[in-house]
Coordinates of C-alpha atoms in Angstrom, one line a residue:
M1095 CA 155.9 272.7 211.8
F1096 CA 153.2 272.1 214.1
K1097 CA 153.7 270.1 217.1
P1098 CA 150.5 267.5 218.1
A1099 CA 150.9 268.7 221.4
L1100 CA 149.4 272.0 220.7
A1101 CA 146.8 270.8 218.6
A1102 CA 144.6 271.0 221.7
V1103 CA 145.4 274.7 222.4
L1104 CA 143.3 277.3 221.5
V1105 CA 146.1 279.9 221.1
A1106 CA 146.6 284.2 220.6
S1107 CA 143.4 286.0 220.6
C1108 CA 141.1 283.2 219.0
C1109 CA 140.7 280.9 221.6
S1110 CA 141.3 279.9 225.1
V1111 CA 144.5 278.0 226.7
Y1112 CA 145.0 274.8 228.0
A1113 CA 147.5 276.3 230.4
D1114 CA 147.9 272.9 232.1
D1115 CA 149.4 271.0 229.4
I1116 CA 152.2 273.2 228.6
E1117 CA 154.9 275.1 230.6
H1118 CA 156.8 278.5 230.1
I1119 CA 155.2 279.0 226.6
S1120 CA 154.0 282.4 225.3
I1121 CA 150.6 282.2 223.7
Y1122 CA 149.8 286.2 223.2
A1123 CA 153.5 287.7 222.4
N1124 CA 153.1 286.8 218.4
R1125 CA 149.5 285.1 218.7
T1126 CA 150.9 281.8 218.4
A1127 CA 152.5 278.9 220.8
T1128 CA 156.0 279.9 221.3
A1129 CA 158.4 278.5 223.7
Q1130 CA 159.2 281.7 226.1
Q1131 CA 163.1 282.0 225.5
D1132 CA 162.4 281.8 221.9
V1133 CA 160.0 285.4 221.9
L1134 CA 161.6 288.3 220.9
A1135 CA 160.0 290.1 223.6
S1136 CA 159.7 290.8 227.1
V1137 CA 157.4 288.2 228.6
T1138 CA 156.3 287.0 231.9
V1139 CA 154.3 283.9 232.2
L1140 CA 152.7 282.9 235.5
E1141 CA 150.9 279.3 235.6
H1142 CA 148.4 278.3 238.0
D1143 CA 150.9 277.0 240.8
D1144 CA 152.7 280.2 240.4
I1145 CA 149.8 282.2 240.8
V1146 CA 148.8 280.1 244.3
A1147 CA 152.3 280.2 245.4
R1148 CA 152.4 283.9 245.5
Q1149 CA 149.5 284.3 248.0
A1150 CA 148.6 287.6 246.6
S1151 CA 145.7 289.5 247.9
D1152 CA 144.4 290.3 244.5
L1153 CA 144.9 290.7 241.0
P1154 CA 146.5 293.8 240.9
A1155 CA 149.1 292.7 243.9
L1156 CA 150.1 290.1 242.0
L1157 CA 150.7 292.0 238.9
A1158 CA 152.6 294.6 240.7
Q1159 CA 155.4 291.8 241.6
L1160 CA 156.4 291.6 238.5
P1161 CA 158.9 293.4 236.1
G1162 CA 158.1 296.6 234.9
I1163 CA 154.7 296.9 236.4
N1164 CA 153.7 299.6 238.9
L1165 CA 150.5 300.0 240.9
S1166 CA 148.3 302.5 242.3
R1167 CA 145.4 301.9 244.8
D1168 CA 142.7 304.1 245.7
G1169 CA 142.6 302.2 248.7
G1170 CA 142.4 298.5 249.2
R1171 CA 140.8 295.3 247.9
G1172 CA 137.9 296.2 245.7
Q1173 CA 138.6 299.9 245.3
T1174 CA 140.0 301.5 242.1
S1175 CA 143.8 300.4 241.0
G1176 CA 145.9 301.4 238.3
V1177 CA 148.3 299.0 236.9
Y1178 CA 150.8 301.0 234.6
I1179 CA 153.5 298.9 232.5
R1180 CA 156.7 300.7 231.5
G1181 CA 155.3 304.1 232.2
G1182 CA 152.2 303.8 230.3
N1183 CA 148.8 305.2 231.0
V1184 CA 146.3 302.8 232.7
G1185 CA 144.6 302.7 229.3
H1186 CA 147.9 301.9 227.4
T1187 CA 147.5 298.0 228.4
L1188 CA 145.6 295.7 226.3
V1189 CA 143.5 293.1 228.5
L1190 CA 143.0 290.1 227.1
I1191 CA 140.7 287.3 229.0
D1192 CA 140.1 283.8 227.5
G1193 CA 141.6 286.1 223.9
V1194 CA 138.5 288.3 224.3
R1195 CA 139.3 292.1 224.3
S1196 CA 137.9 293.3 227.7
G1197 CA 137.0 296.8 229.3
S1198 CA 134.8 299.0 229.4
A1199 CA 134.3 301.5 226.0
T1200 CA 133.3 304.7 228.3
L1201 CA 136.4 304.1 230.6
G1202 CA 138.9 302.9 227.8
Y1203 CA 140.2 300.2 229.9
K1204 CA 139.4 297.1 231.8
S1205 CA 139.3 297.6 235.6
L1206 CA 141.3 295.0 237.3
A1207 CA 140.4 295.6 240.9
M1208 CA 137.2 293.4 240.6
L1209 CA 138.7 290.8 238.6
P1210 CA 138.5 287.7 240.8
L1211 CA 142.0 286.2 241.2
E1212 CA 140.4 283.0 242.2
L1213 CA 138.8 282.8 238.5
I1214 CA 142.3 282.8 237.0
Q1215 CA 144.2 279.8 235.7
R1216 CA 147.3 281.5 234.0
I1217 CA 148.4 284.8 233.4
E1218 CA 150.9 286.5 230.5
V1219 CA 152.1 289.5 230.6
V1220 CA 153.7 291.1 227.3
R1221 CA 155.9 294.3 228.0
G1222 CA 156.2 296.6 225.0
P1223 CA 154.0 297.2 221.8
R1224 CA 151.8 294.7 220.4
A1225 CA 149.1 297.1 218.3
A1226 CA 150.8 295.5 215.2
W1227 CA 149.0 292.2 216.5
Y1228 CA 146.3 293.7 218.5
G1229 CA 145.2 297.2 217.3
S1230 CA 144.4 300.0 219.8
D1231 CA 144.9 299.8 223.4
A1232 CA 148.5 297.3 223.2
L1233 CA 150.8 300.5 223.2
A1234 CA 152.7 299.5 226.8
G1235 CA 151.9 295.9 226.8
V1236 CA 149.2 293.1 227.2
I1237 CA 148.2 291.6 230.0
A1238 CA 146.6 287.9 228.7
I1239 CA 144.6 286.0 231.4
T1240 CA 143.1 282.4 231.0
T1241 CA 140.4 281.6 233.3
R1242 CA 139.9 278.4 235.4
R1243 CA 140.4 275.2 233.3
S1244 CA 140.7 272.7 236.4
N1245 CA 140.8 268.9 235.3
A1246 CA 139.8 268.0 238.7
V1247 CA 137.7 269.1 241.6
E1248 CA 139.0 271.8 243.8
L1249 CA 137.5 273.5 246.7
N1250 CA 139.2 276.9 248.2
V1251 CA 138.3 278.7 251.4
N1252 CA 139.8 281.4 253.1
I1253 CA 139.7 284.2 255.8
G1254 CA 141.8 287.1 256.7
S1255 CA 142.0 290.7 258.1
Y1256 CA 139.5 293.4 257.5
G1257 CA 136.8 290.9 257.4
Q1258 CA 138.3 289.5 254.3
A1259 CA 136.6 285.7 253.5
G1260 CA 135.9 283.8 250.4
T1261 CA 135.4 280.5 248.9
D1262 CA 135.3 278.9 245.4
L1263 CA 134.8 275.5 243.9
S1264 CA 136.0 274.2 240.0
V1265 CA 134.8 270.8 238.7
S1266 CA 135.4 269.1 235.6
Q1267 CA 133.7 265.9 233.7
H1268 CA 135.4 264.1 230.7
V1269 CA 132.8 262.2 228.4
E1270 CA 134.5 260.6 225.6
Q1271 CA 135.2 263.7 223.1
L1272 CA 133.1 266.4 225.4
T1273 CA 135.0 268.1 228.5
L1274 CA 132.7 270.4 230.6
R1275 CA 134.1 272.4 233.3
A1276 CA 132.5 274.7 236.2
S1277 CA 134.1 277.3 238.5
A1278 CA 132.3 279.6 241.0
G1279 CA 133.1 281.4 244.0
V1280 CA 132.1 284.1 246.4
S1281 CA 134.0 286.7 248.5
R1282 CA 134.0 289.9 250.7
A1283 CA 135.7 291.9 252.9
D1284 CA 134.3 294.9 255.3
G1285 CA 137.6 296.9 254.3
F1286 CA 139.2 299.9 256.1
N1287 CA 138.4 303.6 256.0
V1288 CA 140.2 304.7 253.0
R1289 CA 139.9 308.4 253.5
K1290 CA 139.2 309.3 257.1
E1291 CA 138.6 313.2 256.3
L1292 CA 135.4 312.3 254.1
D1293 CA 133.7 310.0 256.3
S1294 CA 134.0 307.4 259.2
D1295 CA 132.7 304.2 257.3
S1296 CA 134.8 301.2 256.2
D1297 CA 134.9 300.7 252.7
G1298 CA 134.5 297.2 251.8
Y1299 CA 133.3 294.9 248.9
K1300 CA 131.3 291.8 247.9
Q1301 CA 131.8 289.6 245.0
K1302 CA 130.7 286.4 243.4
F1303 CA 131.3 284.8 240.0
I1304 CA 130.5 281.6 237.9
K1305 CA 131.9 280.2 234.7
V1306 CA 130.7 277.4 232.6
A1307 CA 132.5 276.0 229.7
A1308 CA 132.8 273.0 227.2
D1309 CA 135.1 271.6 224.8
Y1310 CA 134.1 269.2 222.2
Q1311 CA 136.7 267.6 219.8
T1312 CA 135.2 266.6 216.4
E1313 CA 136.5 265.4 212.9
L1314 CA 135.7 268.9 211.9
G1315 CA 138.0 270.4 214.7
L1316 CA 138.0 271.4 218.2
W1317 CA 134.8 273.3 219.3
T1318 CA 134.5 275.5 222.7
A1319 CA 131.9 277.4 224.1
Q1320 CA 132.0 279.4 227.4
A1321 CA 129.8 281.8 229.9
D1322 CA 131.7 283.9 232.5
V1323 CA 129.6 286.0 234.5
N1324 CA 130.9 288.1 237.7
S1325 CA 129.1 290.8 239.8
G1326 CA 130.0 293.1 242.7
Y1327 CA 129.9 295.7 244.9
Y1328 CA 132.3 298.0 246.6
E1329 CA 132.6 301.1 248.5
F1330 CA 134.6 304.2 248.2
D1331 CA 135.2 307.8 249.3
T1332 CA 135.3 310.7 247.1
S1333 CA 135.3 314.7 247.1
Y1334 CA 133.2 314.7 243.9
G1335 CA 129.5 314.6 244.8
N1336 CA 128.0 311.9 247.3
E1337 CA 128.0 308.9 245.5
D1338 CA 130.0 306.6 247.5
A1339 CA 129.2 302.7 246.4
A1340 CA 129.2 300.9 243.1
D1341 CA 127.5 298.1 241.7
T1342 CA 129.7 296.0 239.3
F1343 CA 128.5 293.5 236.6
N1344 CA 130.5 292.2 233.8
R1345 CA 129.6 289.2 231.6
T1346 CA 131.6 287.4 228.5
Y1347 CA 130.1 284.4 226.0
L1348 CA 132.4 282.9 223.5
L1349 CA 132.0 280.2 220.8
G1350 CA 135.7 279.4 219.8
W1351 CA 136.9 276.8 217.0
Q1352 CA 140.3 275.7 215.6
Q1353 CA 141.1 272.9 213.1
Q1354 CA 144.6 271.4 211.2
L1355 CA 143.9 271.4 207.5
G1356 CA 147.1 270.1 205.7
R1357 CA 149.9 272.7 206.3
W1358 CA 147.6 275.6 207.7
Q1359 CA 146.1 275.8 211.2
H1360 CA 142.7 277.7 211.5
Q1361 CA 141.3 279.3 214.8
A1362 CA 138.1 281.8 215.0
Q1363 CA 136.2 283.2 217.7
L1364 CA 133.0 284.9 218.2
S1365 CA 132.5 286.8 221.3
R1366 CA 130.2 289.4 223.3
N1367 CA 131.4 291.4 226.4
L1368 CA 129.3 293.5 228.8
D1369 CA 130.6 295.7 231.1
S1370 CA 128.5 297.4 233.6
E1371 CA 129.0 299.6 236.7
A1372 CA 126.8 301.9 238.3
S1373 CA 127.8 304.2 241.4
Y1374 CA 125.4 305.4 243.8
G1375 CA 124.5 307.4 246.9
P1376 CA 121.7 308.4 248.9
D1377 CA 119.8 310.5 245.8
S1378 CA 121.4 309.4 243.0
R1379 CA 122.5 306.7 240.4
S1380 CA 124.9 306.8 237.7
P1381 CA 124.7 303.3 235.5
F1382 CA 127.3 303.1 232.7
I1383 CA 126.5 299.6 230.4
T1384 CA 128.9 298.9 227.2
A1385 CA 129.0 296.2 225.2
R1386 CA 131.7 294.8 222.7
D1387 CA 130.8 292.3 220.1
E1388 CA 134.1 290.6 218.4
F1389 CA 135.3 288.3 215.4
N1390 CA 138.4 286.7 215.3
Y1391 CA 140.2 284.3 212.5
Q1392 CA 143.7 283.5 212.0
A1393 CA 145.7 281.0 209.8
Q1394 CA 149.1 279.9 210.1
T1395 CA 151.3 277.7 208.2
S1396 CA 155.1 277.0 207.7
L1397 CA 156.2 278.0 204.2
S1398 CA 159.6 276.3 204.7
T1399 CA 161.6 274.8 207.7
S1400 CA 162.6 278.2 208.3
L1401 CA 159.6 280.7 207.6
T1402 CA 156.3 280.7 209.0
L1403 CA 153.6 282.6 208.1
L1404 CA 150.5 283.8 210.1
A1405 CA 147.6 286.2 208.8
G1406 CA 143.9 287.3 210.1
V1407 CA 141.1 289.4 210.3
N1408 CA 139.3 291.2 213.4
W1409 CA 136.3 293.0 213.7
Y1410 CA 134.6 294.3 216.8
Q1411 CA 132.0 296.9 217.6
E1412 CA 131.8 298.9 220.9
K1413 CA 128.3 300.3 222.0
V1414 CA 127.3 302.5 224.9
D1415 CA 124.0 300.7 225.6
R1416 CA 122.9 302.9 228.6
S1417 CA 124.5 305.8 230.7
S1418 CA 123.4 308.2 233.0
T1419 CA 124.4 310.8 230.8
P1420 CA 123.8 311.2 226.9
Y1421 CA 126.8 310.8 224.5
E1422 CA 126.4 312.5 221.1
K1423 CA 127.7 309.1 219.4
T1424 CA 127.1 305.6 221.1
S1425 CA 128.8 303.3 218.9
R1426 CA 132.1 302.5 216.4
I1427 CA 133.2 299.8 214.5
N1428 CA 136.7 298.7 214.2
R1429 CA 137.8 296.3 211.4
A1430 CA 141.3 294.9 210.7
L1431 CA 143.5 293.0 208.7
F1432 CA 147.0 291.8 210.3
T1433 CA 150.2 289.5 209.2
G1434 CA 153.1 288.4 210.3
L1435 CA 156.2 286.3 209.5
H1436 CA 158.6 284.4 211.8
Y1437 CA 162.2 283.3 210.4
Q1438 CA 164.7 281.4 212.2
L1439 CA 168.1 280.1 210.3
N1440 CA 170.7 278.8 212.7
A1441 CA 171.3 281.4 215.5
L1442 CA 169.3 284.2 213.7
K1443 CA 165.8 285.1 214.3
L1444 CA 163.8 287.6 212.4
E1445 CA 160.1 288.7 213.2
A1446 CA 157.9 291.2 211.5
A1447 CA 154.2 291.8 211.9
L1448 CA 152.0 294.6 210.1
R1449 CA 148.2 295.6 211.1
R1450 CA 145.7 297.8 209.1
D1451 CA 143.0 299.2 211.2
L1452 CA 139.8 300.8 209.9
I1453 CA 137.8 302.8 212.7
N1454 CA 134.6 304.6 211.1
Q1455 CA 135.6 307.7 213.6
Y1456 CA 139.1 308.2 212.4
G1457 CA 140.0 306.3 209.4
G1458 CA 142.8 304.0 208.7
Q1459 CA 145.7 303.2 211.3
N1460 CA 148.7 301.5 210.1
T1461 CA 151.2 299.6 212.7
W1462 CA 154.0 297.5 212.5
Q1463 CA 156.6 295.5 214.5
L1464 CA 160.4 294.4 213.8
A1465 CA 162.5 292.3 216.2
A1466 CA 165.5 290.6 215.5
G1467 CA 167.8 288.0 217.8
Y1468 CA 171.1 286.5 217.8
Q1469 CA 171.6 283.4 219.7
L1470 CA 175.3 284.3 220.9
T1471 CA 175.8 281.0 222.6
E1472 CA 173.7 278.7 223.8
Q1473 CA 172.7 280.4 226.9
W1474 CA 173.0 283.9 225.5
L1475 CA 170.4 285.7 223.5
L1476 CA 170.8 289.7 222.4
R1477 CA 167.6 291.0 220.7
A1478 CA 166.6 294.2 219.3
S1479 CA 162.9 295.6 218.6
R1480 CA 161.0 298.5 217.1
G1481 CA 157.2 299.0 216.9
T1482 CA 154.1 301.6 216.8
A1483 CA 151.0 301.7 218.6
F1484 CA 148.0 303.5 219.1
K1485 CA 144.8 304.3 221.3
T1486 CA 141.8 305.6 220.1
P1487 CA 140.2 307.9 222.8
S1488 CA 137.9 306.3 224.7
F1489 CA 133.7 307.9 224.7
N1490 CA 134.2 309.5 228.0
E1491 CA 137.5 311.7 226.6
L1492 CA 135.2 312.3 223.4
Y1493 CA 131.8 312.7 224.5
Y1494 CA 131.2 312.8 228.5
P1495 CA 129.5 316.3 229.2
G1496 CA 131.9 318.8 231.2
Y1497 CA 135.1 316.7 230.3
A1498 CA 134.6 315.6 226.5
N1499 CA 136.8 316.7 223.7
P1500 CA 135.7 315.5 220.2
A1501 CA 138.8 317.0 218.6
L1502 CA 141.0 314.6 220.4
K1503 CA 143.6 312.7 218.3
P1504 CA 144.4 309.0 218.8
Q1505 CA 147.4 308.6 221.2
E1506 CA 150.5 307.1 219.0
S1507 CA 154.0 305.7 219.7
V1508 CA 157.2 304.7 218.6
S1509 CA 158.8 302.5 220.9
D1510 CA 162.6 300.8 220.8
E1511 CA 163.9 298.0 222.9
I1512 CA 167.3 296.3 223.4
A1513 CA 167.8 292.9 225.7
L1514 CA 170.4 290.7 226.6
R1515 CA 169.1 287.5 227.9
F1516 CA 170.8 284.6 229.8
V1517 CA 169.1 281.1 230.5
E1518 CA 170.4 277.8 231.8
Q1519 CA 168.6 275.0 233.4
D1520 CA 168.7 276.9 236.9
F1521 CA 169.2 280.2 236.3
S1522 CA 168.0 283.0 234.0
A1523 CA 168.9 286.5 233.8
Q1524 CA 167.5 289.8 231.2
L1525 CA 168.9 293.1 231.2
A1526 CA 166.2 295.2 229.0
W1527 CA 166.6 298.6 227.8
F1528 CA 163.5 300.5 226.3
D1529 CA 162.4 303.5 225.2
R1530 CA 159.1 305.1 223.9
D1531 CA 157.9 308.5 222.4
V1532 CA 154.3 309.0 222.5
T1533 CA 152.7 311.6 220.7
N1534 CA 148.9 313.1 221.6
L1535 CA 149.3 311.6 224.8
I1536 CA 145.7 312.6 226.3
Q1537 CA 145.9 314.1 230.0
G1538 CA 143.8 316.4 231.8
V1539 CA 141.4 316.8 234.8
E1540 CA 138.8 319.1 233.9
R1541 CA 138.9 318.4 230.2
A1542 CA 140.7 315.7 227.9
E1543 CA 143.5 317.2 226.0
N1544 CA 146.3 315.9 223.8
V1545 CA 149.8 316.4 225.1
L1546 CA 152.2 317.1 222.0
L1547 CA 155.0 314.7 223.3
A1548 CA 155.8 312.6 226.2
T1549 CA 158.9 310.7 226.5
I1550 CA 159.1 307.4 228.4
S1551 CA 162.6 305.6 228.7
G1552 CA 163.8 302.9 231.5
V1553 CA 165.7 299.9 232.0
E1554 CA 164.5 296.2 233.4
F1555 CA 166.6 293.8 235.2
S1556 CA 165.4 290.4 236.1
V1557 CA 167.2 287.4 237.9
Q1558 CA 165.7 283.8 238.4
Q1559 CA 167.4 281.6 240.3
Q1560 CA 166.9 277.9 241.8
W1561 CA 169.1 276.6 243.8
Q1562 CA 168.3 272.7 245.5
Q1563 CA 164.9 273.7 247.3
F1564 CA 165.9 277.2 247.5
S1565 CA 164.7 279.7 244.6
S1566 CA 164.8 283.7 244.3
N1567 CA 163.2 286.1 242.0
L1568 CA 164.4 289.8 241.4
A1569 CA 163.1 292.4 239.6
Y1570 CA 164.4 296.0 239.3
T1571 CA 162.7 298.9 237.1
W1572 CA 164.4 302.3 236.6
L1573 CA 162.0 304.6 234.8
D1574 CA 162.4 308.2 233.2
T1575 CA 159.1 310.0 231.8
E1576 CA 158.6 313.5 230.9
N1577 CA 155.5 315.6 229.6
K1578 CA 157.7 317.6 226.9
S1579 CA 155.0 320.6 227.1
S1580 CA 155.0 321.1 230.9
G1581 CA 158.4 319.7 231.8
L1582 CA 157.0 317.5 234.6
K1583 CA 157.0 313.7 235.0
L1584 CA 154.2 311.8 234.3
E1585 CA 152.1 310.9 237.1
R1586 CA 152.2 308.1 239.3
R1587 CA 155.1 306.5 237.9
P1588 CA 158.1 305.9 240.4
K1589 CA 161.6 306.3 239.0
N1590 CA 162.9 302.9 241.0
T1591 CA 160.9 299.8 241.5
L1592 CA 162.4 296.6 243.3
N1593 CA 160.7 293.2 243.9
W1594 CA 162.3 290.4 245.6
R1595 CA 160.7 286.9 246.5
G1596 CA 162.9 284.3 248.0
S1597 CA 161.3 280.8 248.6
I1598 CA 162.1 277.3 250.2
V1599 CA 160.4 274.4 249.2
E1600 CA 160.4 271.0 251.1
D1601 CA 158.5 267.8 251.0
K1602 CA 155.5 268.9 252.6
W1603 CA 156.0 272.6 253.4
S1604 CA 157.0 275.9 251.7
A1605 CA 158.1 279.4 253.2
F1606 CA 158.6 282.4 251.4
V1607 CA 159.6 286.0 251.9
T1608 CA 159.0 289.1 249.9
V1609 CA 160.3 292.4 249.8
D1610 CA 158.8 295.3 247.5
Y1611 CA 160.4 298.9 247.2
Q1612 CA 158.9 301.8 245.5
S1613 CA 160.6 305.3 245.1
S1614 CA 158.7 308.6 245.3
T1615 CA 156.0 309.4 242.9
Y1616 CA 154.7 312.5 241.5
Q1617 CA 151.2 312.8 241.9
G1618 CA 150.2 315.9 239.8
M1619 CA 149.5 319.3 240.5
Y1620 CA 145.6 318.9 241.4
A1621 CA 146.8 316.0 243.9
S1622 CA 146.0 316.6 247.5
V1623 CA 150.1 316.1 247.8
A1624 CA 152.1 316.7 245.0
N1625 CA 154.8 314.0 245.8
L1626 CA 154.4 310.7 247.7
G1627 CA 157.5 309.6 249.7
G1628 CA 158.9 306.3 248.8
F1629 CA 158.4 302.8 251.3
T1630 CA 159.6 299.1 251.4
L1631 CA 157.3 296.5 252.2
W1632 CA 157.9 292.9 253.7
G1633 CA 156.0 290.0 253.6
I1634 CA 155.9 286.2 254.7
G1635 CA 154.0 283.4 254.0
A1636 CA 154.1 279.5 254.0
D1637 CA 152.2 276.3 253.2
Y1638 CA 151.5 272.9 255.0
Q1639 CA 150.2 269.8 252.8
L1640 CA 148.3 268.1 255.9
T1641 CA 147.3 265.3 253.6
P1642 CA 147.7 264.7 249.9
A1643 CA 144.4 266.5 249.0
L1644 CA 144.6 269.3 251.7
T1645 CA 146.9 272.0 251.8
L1646 CA 146.9 274.8 254.3
R1647 CA 148.6 278.5 253.6
A1648 CA 149.1 281.5 255.4
K1649 CA 150.4 285.1 254.9
L1650 CA 151.2 288.2 256.5
E1651 CA 151.5 291.3 254.2
N1652 CA 153.1 294.4 255.3
L1653 CA 154.9 292.8 258.2
F1654 CA 156.2 296.0 259.7
D1655 CA 152.8 297.8 259.1
K1656 CA 154.0 300.6 257.1
N1657 CA 152.3 303.8 256.3
Y1658 CA 152.3 304.3 253.1
Q1659 CA 150.1 305.9 250.0
T1660 CA 150.4 305.2 246.3
S1661 CA 147.6 307.5 245.6
A1662 CA 147.7 310.8 247.1
G1663 CA 144.9 311.0 250.0
Y1664 CA 144.1 307.2 250.2
T1665 CA 144.7 304.8 252.8
T1666 CA 146.5 301.6 252.1
A1667 CA 146.2 298.1 254.2
G1668 CA 148.4 297.9 257.1
A1669 CA 149.6 294.7 258.6
N1670 CA 147.1 292.0 257.4
V1671 CA 147.0 288.2 257.9
G1672 CA 145.3 285.8 255.3
I1673 CA 144.6 282.1 255.8
S1674 CA 143.3 279.6 253.2
L1675 CA 142.6 276.1 252.7
R1676 CA 142.5 274.1 249.3
Y1677 CA 141.3 270.5 249.1
S1678 CA 141.9 268.6 245.5
P1679 CA 141.6 264.7 245.9
G1680 CA 143.5 264.8 242.4

């Protein structure tokens, strides 16, 4: 049965989420609101208070603190960052922003380096395939982001090392059935020189964003409209050509609707996403502008007290609107049907999902997901799952001159997971084993090629503990990857990763310590250094409530000024300080 408290929640990939009203709820794992401990998948949810408390410098740095995620950086904040979930490629993760499929059609993925952390209200990370619900790209996992939905006035200002400075403001207004919200912000940094052997300048960034949204409740349902605009500029160093700066411009527009009609809950969303990036130098400029129009509809009902059905349709068209080089083809359309069942009887839980995608370039793709869980005791849950996934090649991989390979096949995978979870009031832990076989994996430097087979397996262990005012979060991942054609490891995937965060919360202040460890990584046969050494980074931070409305926060990252790299040849930030002030009158 549907709970009335969820009637105001625009869930799954159809509408945005009222994250302030729910705690520890997974929205995207099964396209419906489900208590996190009841989801038969590995899910991490960060609400706004969690995000703020961690004081991460940017979104990639925040994600790198979570289980099963590795990060490679081509410099500092603003420069290209690669996020790898459970050993998958960067493009093996689907990024949803307010339920909208996001990313560049030419690159084949969403660049997260220039997505403002200040704009984010909630993050949900689903580790493991979700193509049976979302189609292409959800091969290794899903990162679902909900943008700011503040119910009060909030003003933030921050300064830090390397010339970092920024400010953002969120406001809202309620008028009977109408709710209006707006957020805006700017930030910048001088940065540091990310490749000293190429030039002597610092590589910084500038950014500004604005979001406006309206929700209107009527007898015909809850309607929402939203517009986001995010523009930026960043500098970089590269040995290819003389272009060393880029402008970015991203816009998203959406209309959403949801309504409860009898036993059926209906949701629909229409969206348009434009992704633009133009790199340039003294004598050249290379613009790439892609657009994606998308429509989602889903309906859900309870067939019995034990059985729930969800079904829907998904349509989207991707276009290369403008590029510095001509592409043989500039658009494609994806149409899909999906359905899923959830069954629960006493201690047994069963889930199944099936999706059929029709891509005008490749024809039909079928994906499925099966999961079973058994509640051994009130605290212990044993679960197992298997699922298939695929990713269509990007426009660059298929048509970019000099690199393209029109004969590329979609990447496909079969994934298994077995996990044991323990949950009680102040303590939770999970041990998960996962295994994935990827066929037709796309690799290559000079030309994109399908690799016959790549294998990825690993173990995740995570523990969250609360004892009075103390808390501790530990995440460890062991990863083993192999390109079966060459016998080499997959690039930039460390075998061992460990993240720990300990904190104390008192009446008016709190403090934390972080430790992040990563073992050595293989960088590839064409990298300047084939293997990078492992490293351990320490960080500390604190906040103090000056008044009920005013909070001061400070952090020190890379406490011992460790000299390390996650991408061969690219310098990373040394010891650096950040200070922020938050004003929220309630």
